[in-house]
mmCIF file of C-alpha atoms in Angstrom:
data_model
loop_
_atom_site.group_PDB
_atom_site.id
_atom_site.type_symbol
_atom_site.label_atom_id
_atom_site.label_comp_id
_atom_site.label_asym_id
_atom_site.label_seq_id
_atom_site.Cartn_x
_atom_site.Cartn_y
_atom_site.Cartn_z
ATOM 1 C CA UNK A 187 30.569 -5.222 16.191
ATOM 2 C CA UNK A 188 33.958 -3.876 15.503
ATOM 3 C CA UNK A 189 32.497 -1.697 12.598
ATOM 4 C CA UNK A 190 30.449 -0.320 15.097
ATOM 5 C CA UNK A 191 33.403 0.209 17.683
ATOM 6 C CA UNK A 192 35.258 2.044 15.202
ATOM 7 C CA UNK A 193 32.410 4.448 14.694
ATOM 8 C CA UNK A 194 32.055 5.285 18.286
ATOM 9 C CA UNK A 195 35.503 5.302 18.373
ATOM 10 C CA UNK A 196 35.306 8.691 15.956
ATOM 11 C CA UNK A 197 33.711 10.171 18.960
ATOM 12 C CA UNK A 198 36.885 10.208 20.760
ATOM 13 C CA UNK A 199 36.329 7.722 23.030
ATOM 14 C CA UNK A 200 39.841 5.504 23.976
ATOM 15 C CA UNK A 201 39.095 1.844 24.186
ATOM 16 C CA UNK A 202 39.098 1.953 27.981
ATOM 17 C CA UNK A 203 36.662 4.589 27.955
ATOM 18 C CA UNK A 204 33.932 2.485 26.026
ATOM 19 C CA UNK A 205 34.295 -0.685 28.330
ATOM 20 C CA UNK A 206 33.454 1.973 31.295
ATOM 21 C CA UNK A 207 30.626 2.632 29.294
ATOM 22 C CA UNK A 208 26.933 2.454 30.963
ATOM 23 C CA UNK A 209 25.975 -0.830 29.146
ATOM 24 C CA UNK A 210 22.466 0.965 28.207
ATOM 25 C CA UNK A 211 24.502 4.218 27.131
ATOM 26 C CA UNK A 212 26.656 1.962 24.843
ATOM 27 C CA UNK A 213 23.652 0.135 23.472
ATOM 28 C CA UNK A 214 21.945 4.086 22.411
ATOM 29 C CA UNK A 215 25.435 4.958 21.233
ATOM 30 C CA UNK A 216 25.391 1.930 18.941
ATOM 31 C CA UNK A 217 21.482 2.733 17.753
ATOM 32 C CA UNK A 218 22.484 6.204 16.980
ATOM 33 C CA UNK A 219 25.752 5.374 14.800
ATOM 34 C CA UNK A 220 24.346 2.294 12.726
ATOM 35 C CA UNK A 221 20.780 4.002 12.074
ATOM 36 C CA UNK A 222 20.585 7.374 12.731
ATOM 37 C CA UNK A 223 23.894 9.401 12.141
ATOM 38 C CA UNK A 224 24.367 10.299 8.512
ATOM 39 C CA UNK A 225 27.694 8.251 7.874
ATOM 40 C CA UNK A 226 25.918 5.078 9.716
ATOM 41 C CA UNK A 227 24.757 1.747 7.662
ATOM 42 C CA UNK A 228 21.064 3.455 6.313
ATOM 43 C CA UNK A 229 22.649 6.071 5.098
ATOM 44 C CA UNK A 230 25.563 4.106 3.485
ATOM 45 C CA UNK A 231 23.279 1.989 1.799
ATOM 46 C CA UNK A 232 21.263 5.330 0.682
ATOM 47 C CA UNK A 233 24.142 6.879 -1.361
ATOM 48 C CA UNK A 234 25.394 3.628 -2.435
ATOM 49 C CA UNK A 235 21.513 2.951 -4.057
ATOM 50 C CA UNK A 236 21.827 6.132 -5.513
ATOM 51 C CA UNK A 237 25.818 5.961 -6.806
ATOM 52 C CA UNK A 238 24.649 2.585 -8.345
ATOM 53 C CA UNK A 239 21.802 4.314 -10.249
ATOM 54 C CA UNK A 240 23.670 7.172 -11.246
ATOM 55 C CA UNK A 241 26.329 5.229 -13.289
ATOM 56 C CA UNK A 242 24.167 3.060 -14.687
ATOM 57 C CA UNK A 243 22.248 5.826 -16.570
ATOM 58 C CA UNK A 244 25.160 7.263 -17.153
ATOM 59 C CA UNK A 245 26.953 4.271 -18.951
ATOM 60 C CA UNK A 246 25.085 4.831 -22.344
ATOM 61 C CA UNK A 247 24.391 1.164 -22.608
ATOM 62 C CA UNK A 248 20.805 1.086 -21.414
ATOM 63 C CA UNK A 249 18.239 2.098 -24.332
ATOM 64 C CA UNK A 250 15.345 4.437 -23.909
ATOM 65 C CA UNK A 251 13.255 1.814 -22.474
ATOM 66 C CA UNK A 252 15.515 0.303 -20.407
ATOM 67 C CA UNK A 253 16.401 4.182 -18.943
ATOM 68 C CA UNK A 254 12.391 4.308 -18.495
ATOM 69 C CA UNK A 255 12.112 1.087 -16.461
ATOM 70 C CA UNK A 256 15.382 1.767 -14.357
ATOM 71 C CA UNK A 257 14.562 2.614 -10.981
ATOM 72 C CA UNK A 258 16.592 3.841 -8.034
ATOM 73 C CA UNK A 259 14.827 1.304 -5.573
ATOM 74 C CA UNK A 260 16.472 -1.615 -7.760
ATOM 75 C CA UNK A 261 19.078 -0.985 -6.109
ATOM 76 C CA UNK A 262 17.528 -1.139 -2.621
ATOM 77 C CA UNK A 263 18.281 -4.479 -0.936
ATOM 78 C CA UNK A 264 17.245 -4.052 2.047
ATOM 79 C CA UNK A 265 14.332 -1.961 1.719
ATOM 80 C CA UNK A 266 15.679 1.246 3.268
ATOM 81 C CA UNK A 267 14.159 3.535 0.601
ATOM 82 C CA UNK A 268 10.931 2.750 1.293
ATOM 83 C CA UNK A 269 10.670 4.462 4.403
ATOM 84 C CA UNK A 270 8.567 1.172 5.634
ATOM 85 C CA UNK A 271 8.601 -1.355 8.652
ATOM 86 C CA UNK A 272 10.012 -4.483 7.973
ATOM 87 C CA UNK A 273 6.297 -5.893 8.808
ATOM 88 C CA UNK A 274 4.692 -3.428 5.973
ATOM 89 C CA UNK A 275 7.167 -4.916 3.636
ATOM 90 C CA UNK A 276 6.426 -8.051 4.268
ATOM 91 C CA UNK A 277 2.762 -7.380 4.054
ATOM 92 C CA UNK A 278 3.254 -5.642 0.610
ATOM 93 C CA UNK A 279 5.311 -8.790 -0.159
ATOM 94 C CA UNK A 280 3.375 -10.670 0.597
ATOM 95 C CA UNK A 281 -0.209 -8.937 -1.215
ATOM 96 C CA UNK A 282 1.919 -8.728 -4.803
ATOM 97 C CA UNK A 283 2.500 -12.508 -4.698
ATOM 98 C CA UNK A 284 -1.055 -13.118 -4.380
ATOM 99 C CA UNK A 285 -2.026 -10.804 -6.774
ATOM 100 C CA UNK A 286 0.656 -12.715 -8.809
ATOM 101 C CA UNK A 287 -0.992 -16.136 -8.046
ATOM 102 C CA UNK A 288 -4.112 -14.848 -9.106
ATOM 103 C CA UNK A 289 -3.028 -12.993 -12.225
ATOM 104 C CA UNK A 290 -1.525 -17.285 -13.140
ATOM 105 C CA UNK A 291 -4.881 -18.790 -12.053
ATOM 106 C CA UNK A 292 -6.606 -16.224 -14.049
ATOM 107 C CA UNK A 293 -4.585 -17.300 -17.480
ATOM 108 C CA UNK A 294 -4.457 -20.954 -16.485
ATOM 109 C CA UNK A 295 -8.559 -20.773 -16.863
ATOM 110 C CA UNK A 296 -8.876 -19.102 -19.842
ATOM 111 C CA UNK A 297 -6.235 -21.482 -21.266
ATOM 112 C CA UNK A 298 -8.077 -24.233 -20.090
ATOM 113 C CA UNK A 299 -11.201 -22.977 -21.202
ATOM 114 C CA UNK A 300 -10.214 -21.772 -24.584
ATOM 115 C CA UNK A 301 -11.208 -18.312 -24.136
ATOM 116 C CA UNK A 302 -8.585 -16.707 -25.469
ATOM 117 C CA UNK A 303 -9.895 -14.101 -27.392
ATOM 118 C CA UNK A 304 -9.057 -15.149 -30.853
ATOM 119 C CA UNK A 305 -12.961 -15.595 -31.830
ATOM 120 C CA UNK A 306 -13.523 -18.985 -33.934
#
């Protein structure tokens, strides 16, 4: 909350100003500074996803594979890159752990069955 003050602060609104604030005003205010302006929290997190990838393939210590595999979205925590509803992500969470489960049932029977391929 005070994060937030201090950004609407920035506007040049005094402290007595935002208290006289329309409460529904203050609440659009708030919406506008922590997702929508380009120094609120989404962007933030944006360059600091991006600053994070940049010095780690920068650092030399990552081989040609690892440089390969290294992703920008690693750094994502929260998803923001994605450009996708919280509900989406769950819902793509949710369809790679069942392809996951399936991919361990999968092995689990032909380990059980003795398929493996080796021919006898």
């Amino acid at each position: 909350m005070m994060f937030s003050l201090k950004l609407l602060n920035k506007r040049g609104l005094s402290p007595s100003e935002l208290e006289s604030l329309d409460p529904e005003l203050f609440e659009y205010m708030m919406i506008y500074d922590s997702s929508i302006e380009p120094s609120g929290a989404r962007f933030e997190h944006i360059k600091y996803s991006n600053l994070a990838h940049l010095i780690l393939m920068s650092s030399g210590n990552l081989t040609q594979d690892g440089m390969k595999k290294a992703n920008v979205h690693d750094w994502d925590m929260h998803g923001l890159l994605s450009n996708k509803t919280v509900y989406e992500r769950m819902q793509d969470e949710e369809q790679k752990q069942l392809t996951q489960q399936q991919l361990q049932q999968s092995a689990m029977m032909q380990f059980i069955t003795g398929s493996t391929g080796t021919g006898g």
